[in-house]
């Protein structure tokens, strides 16, 4: 057997953790994947193979905060079909309960295959023989098998950040067998929840030669461990931001400016149709209309992080959200008492933490979400155990945070009633709920997540 000691961790993910923005500076890329995996890679001084977001002015490789970055260059048309097409218009909607109809386009599949091959070629070139590979997310589901073929004795892990759909939805995919075989190249295939691990194992047993249980599959004399590894955040980083006097002062300023002695209800999402932003705004509107809530007593702050704006469904979502905000404000705002403050931008971490601290209630109400790290970030910042979290039962996070106020985002009446309950929850009850959630979060931070996954990979 080859010596696997001192193996070097190489992550393959669609995006590099930083991208060059319009100002020419490198900024952290949006989304939960980067937020979670970057601290791990910094701690391990690993190599990250990914797409730099554009082809212009990108060095061939460089080091960012201790992480070696290896950009993959992909021709524009191929990237459009791989990322804009197959990843975001086929797999993303299909894997999120088909909230939007997935499209099945053979040429997108061709580009998906060739892009996966490009990533693997780049990764093999960037890493030495002792690499331990960790492939992330739905853009690169063929990569584990390609790596296995090229390096039969290396350890290969795969983690899916988004949900894995039930068999009857996955069955729609014309390339279902190829995707499953791609994933079965890994030694460990990880998901956010047990239900998703089970969905995958069942699909693999049905459409490939794999046999076994929901936790362990065998194919061609290889064993594949399948399991739930709920992802988390770097709790210490958020806690120390929440202790920073400048962040606290800014939170007080935000409260004065938007709150004006009202209860502050906050929501922070990428502008994505899976996040349930429209239903949430409509529930808020209905509660105002019925007099369950009033703009004298509360204000909603919605931060929308721009996302995938080249995709029509995302532009439509953004338009609908902006029309709704306008409609609600038109009807319910009064001078000095705006009903909904809406900010479309990605905030730097300190500013985001100031908003978390300024809030009384946090709304995390996606229609479907792999985990949702915004919920965890909010909990991490509530050092005094204050604050109420309203959480969708369709976010992976709901499995861990039973003490949140759990809602079904499609239950309009239930959403409005929960909003009302959230802003008037007795202080003692909210403290008790938050304290338990904080304990849970502190026990399971992102370092523990990575440790658990990588140990499973070591033992594989
Ligand atoms: C989710 C996905 C990530 C993705 C992120 C941002 O968190 O799981 O893989 O990077 O959204 O989306 P984007 O399409 O901008 O990379």
PDB file of N, CA and C and ligand atoms in Angstrom, residues 14-15 30-34 83 88 92 137-139 161-162 270 307-308, ligand 1:
ATOM      1  N   UNK A  14     -16.425  24.597  -7.413  1.00  0.00           N
ATOM      2  CA  UNK A  14     -16.624  25.389  -8.630  1.00  0.00           C
ATOM      3  C   UNK A  14     -15.964  26.755  -8.541  1.00  0.00           C
ATOM      4  N   UNK A  15     -16.195  27.433  -7.423  1.00  0.00           N
ATOM      5  CA  UNK A  15     -15.641  28.777  -7.272  1.00  0.00           C
ATOM      6  C   UNK A  15     -14.399  28.778  -6.414  1.00  0.00           C
ATOM      7  N   UNK A  30     -19.402  34.829  -2.569  1.00  0.00           N
ATOM      8  CA  UNK A  30     -20.601  34.641  -1.749  1.00  0.00           C
ATOM      9  C   UNK A  30     -20.948  33.162  -1.566  1.00  0.00           C
ATOM     10  N   UNK A  31     -21.828  32.899  -0.595  1.00  0.00           N
ATOM     11  CA  UNK A  31     -22.381  31.547  -0.435  1.00  0.00           C
ATOM     12  C   UNK A  31     -21.795  30.788   0.743  1.00  0.00           C
ATOM     13  N   UNK A  32     -22.560  29.787   1.160  1.00  0.00           N
ATOM     14  CA  UNK A  32     -22.208  29.007   2.343  1.00  0.00           C
ATOM     15  C   UNK A  32     -20.971  28.155   2.155  1.00  0.00           C
ATOM     16  N   UNK A  33     -20.755  27.639   0.937  1.00  0.00           N
ATOM     17  CA  UNK A  33     -19.614  26.748   0.710  1.00  0.00           C
ATOM     18  C   UNK A  33     -18.307  27.462   1.058  1.00  0.00           C
ATOM     19  N   UNK A  34     -18.122  28.630   0.488  1.00  0.00           N
ATOM     20  CA  UNK A  34     -16.866  29.358   0.710  1.00  0.00           C
ATOM     21  C   UNK A  34     -16.736  29.724   2.184  1.00  0.00           C
ATOM     22  N   UNK A  83     -22.071  25.946 -15.878  1.00  0.00           N
ATOM     23  CA  UNK A  83     -22.497  26.625 -14.648  1.00  0.00           C
ATOM     24  C   UNK A  83     -23.898  27.225 -14.801  1.00  0.00           C
ATOM     25  N   UNK A  88     -26.970  25.369 -12.745  1.00  0.00           N
ATOM     26  CA  UNK A  88     -27.956  26.265 -12.140  1.00  0.00           C
ATOM     27  C   UNK A  88     -29.369  26.143 -12.698  1.00  0.00           C
ATOM     28  N   UNK A  92     -29.604  22.512  -9.836  1.00  0.00           N
ATOM     29  CA  UNK A  92     -30.052  23.333  -8.693  1.00  0.00           C
ATOM     30  C   UNK A  92     -31.572  23.219  -8.487  1.00  0.00           C
ATOM     31  N   UNK A 137     -19.714  19.854  -3.897  1.00  0.00           N
ATOM     32  CA  UNK A 137     -20.960  20.375  -4.482  1.00  0.00           C
ATOM     33  C   UNK A 137     -21.311  19.896  -5.887  1.00  0.00           C
ATOM     34  N   UNK A 138     -22.503  20.342  -6.280  1.00  0.00           N
ATOM     35  CA  UNK A 138     -23.208  19.766  -7.428  1.00  0.00           C
ATOM     36  C   UNK A 138     -22.580  20.088  -8.775  1.00  0.00           C
ATOM     37  N   UNK A 139     -21.669  21.053  -8.805  1.00  0.00           N
ATOM     38  CA  UNK A 139     -21.029  21.378 -10.084  1.00  0.00           C
ATOM     39  C   UNK A 139     -20.027  20.311 -10.517  1.00  0.00           C
ATOM     40  N   UNK A 161     -23.307  20.225  -0.709  1.00  0.00           N
ATOM     41  CA  UNK A 161     -23.779  21.308   0.165  1.00  0.00           C
ATOM     42  C   UNK A 161     -25.280  21.530   0.042  1.00  0.00           C
ATOM     43  N   UNK A 162     -25.858  21.068  -1.046  1.00  0.00           N
ATOM     44  CA  UNK A 162     -27.293  21.311  -1.269  1.00  0.00           C
ATOM     45  C   UNK A 162     -28.044  19.988  -1.017  1.00  0.00           C
ATOM     46  N   UNK A 270     -29.116  35.147  -0.137  1.00  0.00           N
ATOM     47  CA  UNK A 270     -28.835  35.371  -1.554  1.00  0.00           C
ATOM     48  C   UNK A 270     -30.189  35.509  -2.232  1.00  0.00           C
ATOM     49  N   UNK A 307     -27.214  37.459  -6.764  1.00  0.00           N
ATOM     50  CA  UNK A 307     -26.735  36.114  -7.070  1.00  0.00           C
ATOM     51  C   UNK A 307     -27.170  35.697  -8.466  1.00  0.00           C
ATOM     52  N   UNK A 308     -26.279  35.076  -9.216  1.00  0.00           N
ATOM     53  CA  UNK A 308     -26.578  34.415 -10.499  1.00  0.00           C
ATOM     54  C   UNK A 308     -27.436  35.277 -11.419  1.00  0.00           C
TER      55      UNK A 308
HETATM   56  C1  LIG B   1     -24.585  27.712  -2.597  1.00  0.00           C
HETATM   57  C2  LIG B   1     -23.862  26.561  -3.292  1.00  0.00           C
HETATM   58  C3  LIG B   1     -22.424  26.927  -3.579  1.00  0.00           C
HETATM   59  C4  LIG B   1     -22.365  28.231  -4.336  1.00  0.00           C
HETATM   60  C5  LIG B   1     -23.104  29.331  -3.567  1.00  0.00           C
HETATM   61  C6  LIG B   1     -23.125  30.681  -4.306  1.00  0.00           C
HETATM   62  O1  LIG B   1     -24.079  27.895  -1.328  1.00  0.00           O
HETATM   63  O2  LIG B   1     -23.928  25.401  -2.484  1.00  0.00           O
HETATM   64  O3  LIG B   1     -21.797  25.919  -4.343  1.00  0.00           O
HETATM   65  O4  LIG B   1     -21.033  28.635  -4.570  1.00  0.00           O
HETATM   66  O5  LIG B   1     -24.439  28.908  -3.365  1.00  0.00           O
HETATM   67  O6  LIG B   1     -23.635  30.514  -5.593  1.00  0.00           O
HETATM   68  P1  LIG B   1     -22.778  30.837  -6.896  1.00  0.00           P
HETATM   69  O7  LIG B   1     -23.594  30.277  -8.009  1.00  0.00           O
HETATM   70  O8  LIG B   1     -22.678  32.324  -6.928  1.00  0.00           O
HETATM   71  O9  LIG B   1     -21.443  30.190  -6.749  1.00  0.00           O
END
